[in-house]
Every structure is written in C-alpha cells, then in structure tokens.
C-alpha cells in the first residue's frame, strides 16, 4: 500500500519554502542595499572599507573610487570594498572613557592639600599591605 505522493513530498516542499524566506530572501535584500549604497557614493562621503580603513571619497569612476585616508594620501579602491557609509553621529568604539567612575573634588582625609595620608588604615581588607 502506497501513501499519497503529495504527502511524501510536502515536508521537502515546506523545507524549501522555509529556506527561501529565512535565508535566500534576506540575503538578496542585503545585497541590493549594498549595491544601492555603493552606487550612491559621491565625493565628500566618509566611508569605512570592509578591511576597516576609514577614508573620504575624492573621486568616483565606474566601479572604482579614490579614497583620501589622510591629508594628501589618496588610494584607489573598488566600490565593492566599501563596507558602510560613516555618518557624523557614529562614534568610534574606543571613544568611550576608560575610567567611568565619578571623580570627587573634595579632599579624601580633609587635609590642607587634599592628599590622602599614606599611613592611615581604611579597614579595607582587599588592599595589599607589606
């Protein structure tokens, strides 16, 4: 006794449909957005390449562009090498302050010069004592 041929192929068909909507379609959308961004490059645009190099577009040709990476230093790149356009509001990752603790303007031990007495014991058991 054989089962329904549509019933046997239905899971395979559903798998193909799911792959299309979860993998293929979003990838095509990202590709189209990337191509649109690369075709809209104009001189003066600040970009980051896929290798992480920041530069300003100086000239644009068919599929190439000239980036100025430092004053007077120009390099030729393919448009496909542009990873993203940098907008002025983007802050570099390392621009965050290293020490984010608030600073007290008041003296620690109340002395005249505001310096802490090196011989005073805080009762801090985590500090190393020699």
JSON list of N, CA and C in Angstrom, two decimals, residues 31-42 50 60 62 65 78-83 85:
[
{"chain": "A", "resi": 31, "resn": "UNK", "atom": "N", "xyz": [22.11, 42.30, -0.25]},
{"chain": "A", "resi": 31, "resn": "UNK", "atom": "CA", "xyz": [22.93, 42.54, -1.44]},
{"chain": "A", "resi": 31, "resn": "UNK", "atom": "C", "xyz": [22.45, 43.75, -2.21]},
{"chain": "A", "resi": 32, "resn": "UNK", "atom": "N", "xyz": [21.15, 43.87, -2.38]},
{"chain": "A", "resi": 32, "resn": "UNK", "atom": "CA", "xyz": [20.59, 45.01, -3.11]},
{"chain": "A", "resi": 32, "resn": "UNK", "atom": "C", "xyz": [20.85, 46.32, -2.37]},
{"chain": "A", "resi": 33, "resn": "UNK", "atom": "N", "xyz": [20.72, 46.32, -1.04]},
{"chain": "A", "resi": 33, "resn": "UNK", "atom": "CA", "xyz": [21.01, 47.52, -0.26]},
{"chain": "A", "resi": 33, "resn": "UNK", "atom": "C", "xyz": [22.48, 47.91, -0.39]},
{"chain": "A", "resi": 34, "resn": "UNK", "atom": "N", "xyz": [23.36, 46.92, -0.37]},
{"chain": "A", "resi": 34, "resn": "UNK", "atom": "CA", "xyz": [24.80, 47.17, -0.50]},
{"chain": "A", "resi": 34, "resn": "UNK", "atom": "C", "xyz": [25.11, 47.77, -1.88]},
{"chain": "A", "resi": 35, "resn": "UNK", "atom": "N", "xyz": [24.52, 47.23, -2.92]},
{"chain": "A", "resi": 35, "resn": "UNK", "atom": "CA", "xyz": [24.74, 47.76, -4.27]},
{"chain": "A", "resi": 35, "resn": "UNK", "atom": "C", "xyz": [24.19, 49.17, -4.41]},
{"chain": "A", "resi": 36, "resn": "UNK", "atom": "N", "xyz": [23.02, 49.43, -3.80]},
{"chain": "A", "resi": 36, "resn": "UNK", "atom": "CA", "xyz": [22.45, 50.77, -3.83]},
{"chain": "A", "resi": 36, "resn": "UNK", "atom": "C", "xyz": [23.36, 51.77, -3.12]},
{"chain": "A", "resi": 37, "resn": "UNK", "atom": "N", "xyz": [23.90, 51.37, -1.96]},
{"chain": "A", "resi": 37, "resn": "UNK", "atom": "CA", "xyz": [24.81, 52.24, -1.21]},
{"chain": "A", "resi": 37, "resn": "UNK", "atom": "C", "xyz": [26.08, 52.52, -2.02]},
{"chain": "A", "resi": 38, "resn": "UNK", "atom": "N", "xyz": [26.62, 51.49, -2.65]},
{"chain": "A", "resi": 38, "resn": "UNK", "atom": "CA", "xyz": [27.84, 51.67, -3.43]},
{"chain": "A", "resi": 38, "resn": "UNK", "atom": "C", "xyz": [27.61, 52.53, -4.66]},
{"chain": "A", "resi": 39, "resn": "UNK", "atom": "N", "xyz": [26.45, 52.45, -5.26]},
{"chain": "A", "resi": 39, "resn": "UNK", "atom": "CA", "xyz": [26.19, 53.27, -6.45]},
{"chain": "A", "resi": 39, "resn": "UNK", "atom": "C", "xyz": [25.87, 54.72, -6.08]},
{"chain": "A", "resi": 40, "resn": "UNK", "atom": "N", "xyz": [25.52, 54.98, -4.82]},
{"chain": "A", "resi": 40, "resn": "UNK", "atom": "CA", "xyz": [25.20, 56.34, -4.40]},
{"chain": "A", "resi": 40, "resn": "UNK", "atom": "C", "xyz": [26.39, 57.08, -3.83]},
{"chain": "A", "resi": 41, "resn": "UNK", "atom": "N", "xyz": [27.59, 56.51, -3.91]},
{"chain": "A", "resi": 41, "resn": "UNK", "atom": "CA", "xyz": [28.78, 57.19, -3.38]},
{"chain": "A", "resi": 41, "resn": "UNK", "atom": "C", "xyz": [29.09, 58.43, -4.19]},
{"chain": "A", "resi": 42, "resn": "UNK", "atom": "N", "xyz": [29.36, 59.52, -3.49]},
{"chain": "A", "resi": 42, "resn": "UNK", "atom": "CA", "xyz": [29.73, 60.78, -4.14]},
{"chain": "A", "resi": 42, "resn": "UNK", "atom": "C", "xyz": [30.96, 61.34, -3.45]},
{"chain": "A", "resi": 50, "resn": "UNK", "atom": "N", "xyz": [35.70, 47.37, 3.88]},
{"chain": "A", "resi": 50, "resn": "UNK", "atom": "CA", "xyz": [35.48, 46.08, 4.53]},
{"chain": "A", "resi": 50, "resn": "UNK", "atom": "C", "xyz": [36.67, 45.65, 5.36]},
{"chain": "A", "resi": 60, "resn": "UNK", "atom": "N", "xyz": [34.94, 59.37, -8.03]},
{"chain": "A", "resi": 60, "resn": "UNK", "atom": "CA", "xyz": [34.22, 58.13, -8.30]},
{"chain": "A", "resi": 60, "resn": "UNK", "atom": "C", "xyz": [34.23, 57.90, -9.80]},
{"chain": "A", "resi": 62, "resn": "UNK", "atom": "N", "xyz": [33.60, 54.34, -12.75]},
{"chain": "A", "resi": 62, "resn": "UNK", "atom": "CA", "xyz": [32.60, 53.29, -12.98]},
{"chain": "A", "resi": 62, "resn": "UNK", "atom": "C", "xyz": [32.47, 52.36, -11.78]},
{"chain": "A", "resi": 65, "resn": "UNK", "atom": "N", "xyz": [36.90, 53.97, -7.06]},
{"chain": "A", "resi": 65, "resn": "UNK", "atom": "CA", "xyz": [36.85, 55.27, -6.42]},
{"chain": "A", "resi": 65, "resn": "UNK", "atom": "C", "xyz": [38.21, 55.57, -5.82]},
{"chain": "A", "resi": 78, "resn": "UNK", "atom": "N", "xyz": [38.08, 49.56, -5.20]},
{"chain": "A", "resi": 78, "resn": "UNK", "atom": "CA", "xyz": [36.85, 49.16, -5.87]},
{"chain": "A", "resi": 78, "resn": "UNK", "atom": "C", "xyz": [35.68, 49.58, -4.99]},
{"chain": "A", "resi": 79, "resn": "UNK", "atom": "N", "xyz": [34.56, 49.92, -5.61]},
{"chain": "A", "resi": 79, "resn": "UNK", "atom": "CA", "xyz": [33.38, 50.29, -4.84]},
{"chain": "A", "resi": 79, "resn": "UNK", "atom": "C", "xyz": [32.91, 49.13, -3.96]},
{"chain": "A", "resi": 80, "resn": "UNK", "atom": "N", "xyz": [33.15, 47.91, -4.42]},
{"chain": "A", "resi": 80, "resn": "UNK", "atom": "CA", "xyz": [32.73, 46.73, -3.66]},
{"chain": "A", "resi": 80, "resn": "UNK", "atom": "C", "xyz": [33.46, 46.61, -2.33]},
{"chain": "A", "resi": 81, "resn": "UNK", "atom": "N", "xyz": [34.56, 47.33, -2.17]},
{"chain": "A", "resi": 81, "resn": "UNK", "atom": "CA", "xyz": [35.32, 47.27, -0.93]},
{"chain": "A", "resi": 81, "resn": "UNK", "atom": "C", "xyz": [34.73, 48.14, 0.17]},
{"chain": "A", "resi": 82, "resn": "UNK", "atom": "N", "xyz": [33.72, 48.94, -0.15]},
{"chain": "A", "resi": 82, "resn": "UNK", "atom": "CA", "xyz": [33.10, 49.80, 0.85]},
{"chain": "A", "resi": 82, "resn": "UNK", "atom": "C", "xyz": [32.17, 48.96, 1.70]},
{"chain": "A", "resi": 83, "resn": "UNK", "atom": "N", "xyz": [32.41, 48.97, 3.01]},
{"chain": "A", "resi": 83, "resn": "UNK", "atom": "CA", "xyz": [31.57, 48.23, 3.93]},
{"chain": "A", "resi": 83, "resn": "UNK", "atom": "C", "xyz": [30.36, 49.02, 4.36]},
{"chain": "A", "resi": 85, "resn": "UNK", "atom": "N", "xyz": [28.80, 53.43, 4.91]},
{"chain": "A", "resi": 85, "resn": "UNK", "atom": "CA", "xyz": [28.98, 54.87, 4.90]},
{"chain": "A", "resi": 85, "resn": "UNK", "atom": "C", "xyz": [28.96, 55.33, 6.35]}
]
